[in-house]
mmCIF file of C-alpha atoms in Angstrom:
data_model
loop_
_atom_site.group_PDB
_atom_site.id
_atom_site.type_symbol
_atom_site.label_atom_id
_atom_site.label_comp_id
_atom_site.label_asym_id
_atom_site.label_seq_id
_atom_site.Cartn_x
_atom_site.Cartn_y
_atom_site.Cartn_z
ATOM 1 C CA LYS A 1 55.498 197.557 143.675
ATOM 2 C CA ALA A 2 53.050 200.068 145.175
ATOM 3 C CA GLY A 3 53.971 203.724 145.010
ATOM 4 C CA VAL A 4 53.734 206.449 147.639
ATOM 5 C CA THR A 5 50.140 206.739 148.817
ATOM 6 C CA GLN A 6 48.745 209.935 150.190
ATOM 7 C CA THR A 7 45.307 210.297 151.765
ATOM 8 C CA PRO A 8 43.017 212.031 151.445
ATOM 9 C CA ARG A 9 43.421 213.379 147.875
ATOM 10 C CA TYR A 10 41.264 216.359 148.535
ATOM 11 C CA LEU A 11 40.294 218.202 151.730
ATOM 12 C CA ILE A 12 38.334 221.350 152.522
ATOM 13 C CA LYS A 13 38.667 222.848 155.973
ATOM 14 C CA THR A 14 37.642 226.013 157.741
ATOM 15 C CA ARG A 15 40.019 228.646 159.094
ATOM 16 C CA GLY A 16 41.052 227.820 162.659
ATOM 17 C CA GLN A 17 40.575 224.081 162.292
ATOM 18 C CA GLN A 18 43.295 221.517 162.252
ATOM 19 C CA VAL A 19 44.043 218.872 159.675
ATOM 20 C CA THR A 20 46.051 215.603 159.505
ATOM 21 C CA LEU A 21 47.400 214.255 156.231
ATOM 22 C CA SER A 22 48.751 210.709 155.829
ATOM 23 C CA CYS A 23 51.529 209.265 153.759
ATOM 24 C CA SER A 24 52.411 205.628 153.196
ATOM 25 C CA PRO A 25 55.896 205.313 151.683
ATOM 26 C CA ILE A 26 57.112 202.670 149.249
ATOM 27 C CA SER A 27 57.729 199.411 151.105
ATOM 28 C CA GLY A 28 61.228 199.350 152.489
ATOM 29 C CA HIS A 29 61.671 203.187 152.289
ATOM 30 C CA ARG A 30 62.607 204.660 155.610
ATOM 31 C CA SER A 31 62.844 208.353 154.703
ATOM 32 C CA VAL A 32 59.708 210.435 154.241
ATOM 33 C CA SER A 33 59.752 214.071 153.349
ATOM 34 C CA TRP A 34 56.893 216.564 153.111
ATOM 35 C CA TYR A 35 56.639 219.533 150.743
ATOM 36 C CA GLN A 36 54.082 222.324 150.209
ATOM 37 C CA GLN A 37 53.378 223.456 146.680
ATOM 38 C CA THR A 38 51.660 226.773 146.121
ATOM 39 C CA PRO A 39 51.488 228.695 142.767
ATOM 40 C CA GLY A 40 54.620 230.768 142.218
ATOM 41 C CA GLN A 41 56.451 229.252 145.171
ATOM 42 C CA GLY A 42 57.396 225.890 143.832
ATOM 43 C CA LEU A 43 57.885 223.095 146.277
ATOM 44 C CA GLN A 44 58.821 224.279 149.762
ATOM 45 C CA PHE A 45 60.403 221.757 152.039
ATOM 46 C CA LEU A 46 58.514 221.123 155.313
ATOM 47 C CA PHE A 47 60.434 218.309 157.077
ATOM 48 C CA GLU A 48 62.020 214.890 156.649
ATOM 49 C CA TYR A 49 61.646 211.886 158.879
ATOM 50 C CA PHE A 50 63.978 208.928 158.941
ATOM 51 C CA SER A 51 63.414 205.955 161.234
ATOM 52 C CA GLU A 52 60.818 207.816 163.269
ATOM 53 C CA THR A 53 63.146 210.777 163.897
ATOM 54 C CA GLN A 54 62.841 214.223 162.320
ATOM 55 C CA ARG A 55 66.133 214.623 160.437
ATOM 56 C CA ASN A 56 65.557 217.918 158.568
ATOM 57 C CA LYS A 57 63.193 220.820 158.973
ATOM 58 C CA GLY A 58 62.225 223.708 156.742
ATOM 59 C CA ASN A 59 61.209 227.177 157.556
ATOM 60 C CA PHE A 60 57.590 226.763 158.484
ATOM 61 C CA PRO A 61 55.863 227.896 161.666
ATOM 62 C CA GLY A 62 55.304 225.508 164.564
ATOM 63 C CA ARG A 63 51.650 225.018 163.420
ATOM 64 C CA PHE A 64 53.166 222.513 161.004
ATOM 65 C CA SER A 65 54.255 219.306 162.587
ATOM 66 C CA GLY A 66 54.737 215.695 161.619
ATOM 67 C CA ARG A 67 55.640 212.296 162.837
ATOM 68 C CA GLN A 68 56.705 208.900 161.550
ATOM 69 C CA PHE A 69 55.582 205.507 162.779
ATOM 70 C CA SER A 70 57.610 202.329 163.202
ATOM 71 C CA ASN A 71 56.239 201.060 159.818
ATOM 72 C CA SER A 72 57.543 204.280 158.146
ATOM 73 C CA ARG A 73 54.143 205.685 157.528
ATOM 74 C CA SER A 74 54.019 209.401 158.219
ATOM 75 C CA GLU A 75 51.475 211.996 159.105
ATOM 76 C CA MET A 76 51.681 215.783 159.050
ATOM 77 C CA ASN A 77 49.395 218.025 161.052
ATOM 78 C CA VAL A 78 48.577 221.590 160.574
ATOM 79 C CA SER A 79 46.872 223.367 163.452
ATOM 80 C CA THR A 80 44.930 226.591 163.447
ATOM 81 C CA LEU A 81 44.538 226.635 159.740
ATOM 82 C CA GLU A 82 44.949 229.858 157.790
ATOM 83 C CA LEU A 83 43.775 230.746 154.273
ATOM 84 C CA GLY A 84 47.356 230.790 153.171
ATOM 85 C CA ASP A 85 47.793 227.145 154.053
ATOM 86 C CA SER A 86 45.734 226.184 150.984
ATOM 87 C CA ALA A 87 48.117 224.238 148.865
ATOM 88 C CA LEU A 88 49.077 220.869 147.442
ATOM 89 C CA TYR A 89 50.948 218.882 150.097
ATOM 90 C CA LEU A 90 53.318 216.291 148.705
ATOM 91 C CA CYS A 91 55.024 213.447 150.378
ATOM 92 C CA ALA A 92 58.151 211.748 149.037
ATOM 93 C CA SER A 93 59.900 208.641 150.164
ATOM 94 C CA SER A 94 63.330 207.148 149.632
ATOM 95 C CA SER A 95 65.362 204.312 150.959
ATOM 96 C CA ALA A 96 68.016 206.497 152.510
ATOM 97 C CA GLY A 97 67.102 210.091 151.744
ATOM 98 C CA GLY A 98 67.946 212.239 148.770
ATOM 99 C CA ARG A 99 70.475 211.672 146.016
ATOM 100 C CA GLY A 100 67.781 211.135 143.361
ATOM 101 C CA GLY A 101 65.964 208.420 145.132
ATOM 102 C CA TYR A 102 62.829 210.349 146.030
ATOM 103 C CA THR A 103 59.486 209.093 144.790
ATOM 104 C CA PHE A 104 56.585 211.369 145.223
ATOM 105 C CA GLY A 105 52.961 210.678 145.950
ATOM 106 C CA SER A 106 50.155 212.394 144.107
ATOM 107 C CA GLY A 107 49.569 214.841 146.925
ATOM 108 C CA THR A 108 46.707 216.027 149.095
ATOM 109 C CA ARG A 109 44.993 219.213 147.884
ATOM 110 C CA LEU A 110 43.997 221.178 150.929
ATOM 111 C CA THR A 111 41.574 224.074 150.583
ATOM 112 C CA VAL A 112 41.058 226.344 153.621
ATOM 113 C CA VAL A 113 37.913 228.536 153.469
ATOM 114 C CA ASP B 1 65.688 233.540 150.141
ATOM 115 C CA GLN B 2 65.238 231.496 146.987
ATOM 116 C CA GLN B 3 68.380 229.346 146.765
ATOM 117 C CA VAL B 4 67.268 227.643 143.503
ATOM 118 C CA LYS B 5 65.803 229.843 140.804
ATOM 119 C CA GLN B 6 64.037 229.067 137.596
ATOM 120 C CA ASN B 7 63.582 232.537 136.025
ATOM 121 C CA SER B 8 61.442 231.410 133.122
ATOM 122 C CA PRO B 9 57.872 230.584 134.313
ATOM 123 C CA SER B 10 56.994 229.157 130.893
ATOM 124 C CA LEU B 11 58.501 228.007 127.643
ATOM 125 C CA SER B 12 56.815 227.175 124.311
ATOM 126 C CA VAL B 13 58.665 224.937 121.783
ATOM 127 C CA GLN B 14 57.759 223.286 118.442
ATOM 128 C CA GLU B 15 57.580 219.542 118.366
ATOM 129 C CA GLY B 16 60.890 218.074 117.201
ATOM 130 C CA ARG B 17 62.976 221.046 118.302
ATOM 131 C CA ILE B 18 65.196 221.403 121.313
ATOM 132 C CA SER B 19 63.757 222.496 124.696
ATOM 133 C CA ILE B 20 66.247 224.172 127.046
ATOM 134 C CA LEU B 21 65.177 224.737 130.643
ATOM 135 C CA ASN B 22 67.462 226.738 132.888
ATOM 136 C CA CYS B 23 68.071 226.834 136.600
ATOM 137 C CA ASP B 24 70.438 228.931 138.785
ATOM 138 C CA TYR B 25 71.467 228.299 142.355
ATOM 139 C CA THR B 26 73.202 230.435 144.929
ATOM 140 C CA ASN B 27 74.426 227.966 147.592
ATOM 141 C CA SER B 28 77.952 226.698 146.707
ATOM 142 C CA MET B 29 77.487 223.827 149.202
ATOM 143 C CA PHE B 30 74.990 222.134 146.814
ATOM 144 C CA ASP B 31 76.649 219.125 145.301
ATOM 145 C CA TYR B 32 73.773 217.162 143.671
ATOM 146 C CA PHE B 33 71.237 218.436 141.250
ATOM 147 C CA LEU B 34 68.059 216.883 139.946
ATOM 148 C CA TRP B 35 65.222 217.560 137.483
ATOM 149 C CA TYR B 36 61.662 216.550 138.097
ATOM 150 C CA LYS B 37 58.716 216.637 135.796
ATOM 151 C CA LYS B 38 55.188 217.228 137.004
ATOM 152 C CA TYR B 39 51.771 216.759 135.376
ATOM 153 C CA PRO B 40 48.659 218.355 136.899
ATOM 154 C CA ALA B 41 47.176 216.312 139.735
ATOM 155 C CA GLU B 42 50.189 214.099 139.949
ATOM 156 C CA GLY B 43 53.337 214.201 142.083
ATOM 157 C CA PRO B 44 56.644 215.116 140.527
ATOM 158 C CA THR B 45 58.522 212.357 138.735
ATOM 159 C CA PHE B 46 62.285 212.108 138.794
ATOM 160 C CA LEU B 47 63.875 212.701 135.390
ATOM 161 C CA ILE B 48 67.661 212.968 135.644
ATOM 162 C CA SER B 49 70.345 213.982 138.053
ATOM 163 C CA ILE B 50 73.894 215.161 138.068
ATOM 164 C CA SER B 51 76.609 215.214 140.658
ATOM 165 C CA SER B 52 78.850 218.191 141.066
ATOM 166 C CA ILE B 53 81.902 216.125 139.975
ATOM 167 C CA LYS B 54 80.419 215.955 136.461
ATOM 168 C CA ASP B 55 79.444 218.650 134.022
ATOM 169 C CA LYS B 56 77.094 216.624 131.867
ATOM 170 C CA ASN B 57 74.756 213.659 132.224
ATOM 171 C CA GLU B 58 72.713 212.110 129.447
ATOM 172 C CA ASP B 59 69.708 209.800 129.475
ATOM 173 C CA GLY B 60 68.029 209.265 126.139
ATOM 174 C CA ARG B 61 66.474 212.490 124.956
ATOM 175 C CA PHE B 62 67.339 214.258 128.211
ATOM 176 C CA THR B 63 70.740 215.846 128.955
ATOM 177 C CA VAL B 64 71.595 217.938 131.996
ATOM 178 C CA PHE B 65 74.530 220.301 131.953
ATOM 179 C CA LEU B 66 76.169 221.762 135.046
ATOM 180 C CA ASN B 67 78.352 224.918 135.109
ATOM 181 C CA LYS B 68 79.633 225.092 138.650
ATOM 182 C CA SER B 69 81.509 228.384 138.238
ATOM 183 C CA ALA B 70 78.308 230.089 136.999
ATOM 184 C CA LYS B 71 76.122 228.081 139.509
ATOM 185 C CA HIS B 72 73.934 227.226 136.569
ATOM 186 C CA LEU B 73 72.370 224.082 135.227
ATOM 187 C CA SER B 74 70.202 223.357 132.275
ATOM 188 C CA LEU B 75 68.049 220.551 130.965
ATOM 189 C CA HIS B 76 68.018 219.880 127.207
ATOM 190 C CA ILE B 77 65.271 217.817 125.653
ATOM 191 C CA VAL B 78 65.897 216.673 122.103
ATOM 192 C CA PRO B 79 63.688 216.133 120.212
ATOM 193 C CA SER B 80 60.839 217.613 122.108
ATOM 194 C CA GLN B 81 57.523 215.760 122.015
ATOM 195 C CA PRO B 82 53.973 216.870 122.929
ATOM 196 C CA GLY B 83 54.008 214.388 125.804
ATOM 197 C CA ASP B 84 56.872 216.372 127.340
ATOM 198 C CA SER B 85 54.414 219.231 128.051
ATOM 199 C CA ALA B 86 54.542 219.571 131.885
ATOM 200 C CA VAL B 87 56.007 221.646 134.660
ATOM 201 C CA TYR B 88 59.752 221.021 135.148
ATOM 202 C CA PHE B 89 61.370 221.634 138.507
ATOM 203 C CA CYS B 90 65.066 221.672 139.202
ATOM 204 C CA ALA B 91 66.229 220.747 142.700
ATOM 205 C CA ALA B 92 69.506 220.813 144.580
ATOM 206 C CA SER B 93 70.812 219.146 147.649
ATOM 207 C CA GLY B 94 73.909 219.235 149.817
ATOM 208 C CA ALA B 95 75.179 217.445 152.894
ATOM 209 C CA THR B 96 71.797 217.316 154.583
ATOM 210 C CA ASN B 97 70.133 215.576 151.568
ATOM 211 C CA LYS B 98 67.302 218.053 151.880
ATOM 212 C CA LEU B 99 66.010 218.841 148.435
ATOM 213 C CA ILE B 100 65.566 222.569 147.563
ATOM 214 C CA PHE B 101 63.303 223.107 144.565
ATOM 215 C CA GLY B 102 62.961 225.954 142.106
ATOM 216 C CA THR B 103 59.630 227.410 141.295
ATOM 217 C CA GLY B 104 59.211 225.404 138.070
ATOM 218 C CA THR B 105 58.976 226.114 134.327
ATOM 219 C CA LEU B 106 55.823 225.156 132.350
ATOM 220 C CA LEU B 107 56.929 223.608 129.064
ATOM 221 C CA ALA B 108 54.420 223.492 126.261
ATOM 222 C CA VAL B 109 55.409 221.544 123.211
ATOM 223 C CA GLN B 110 53.332 222.503 120.202
ATOM 224 C CA PRO B 111 52.509 219.744 117.638
#
């Protein structure tokens, strides 16, 4: 069974630009969560989508947004990029959300210059 | 406000000995706790979990202990192997199922 697929793996963007990251969950999984990992901060929760609806949201500015499609694939968008947005962005999927069922993708490494 | 804390950024252990990774939390509404392991350039991999109705859960070489009164959990790895070298994250969730992660502990198992 295919795992969680995130594209692209690496991305370099300039300050002020916007970026869209993609996540394809495990087949049958309806919950998709996004996390930002930076050195010293661990994994910070961005948001969770379930059946195309945002179910949970973390404490990130409105520049960070996401959506989920009817096939459960999800995208996250960051507008007006800042240097501090450089991080590893991880997507995780589960069948119902939480309770140990999260499977993570390998992440997208975003570098803002 | 860091609700889940891993106060040791790194830990070095000899092969064959016990590794003990610690985690503290502040939110008493958390009722489910997990440990993930992460290698560089890979996503975290689920290791073991424990519900707040238990105080211990074991899976092979991995055992998680939960002390609810102290809001503390620990992961024991016995015996430690070089392949266990990775970053270990503890995570907690409550009614919202949102996972809150600690900052991670880098475990180095020396051959």
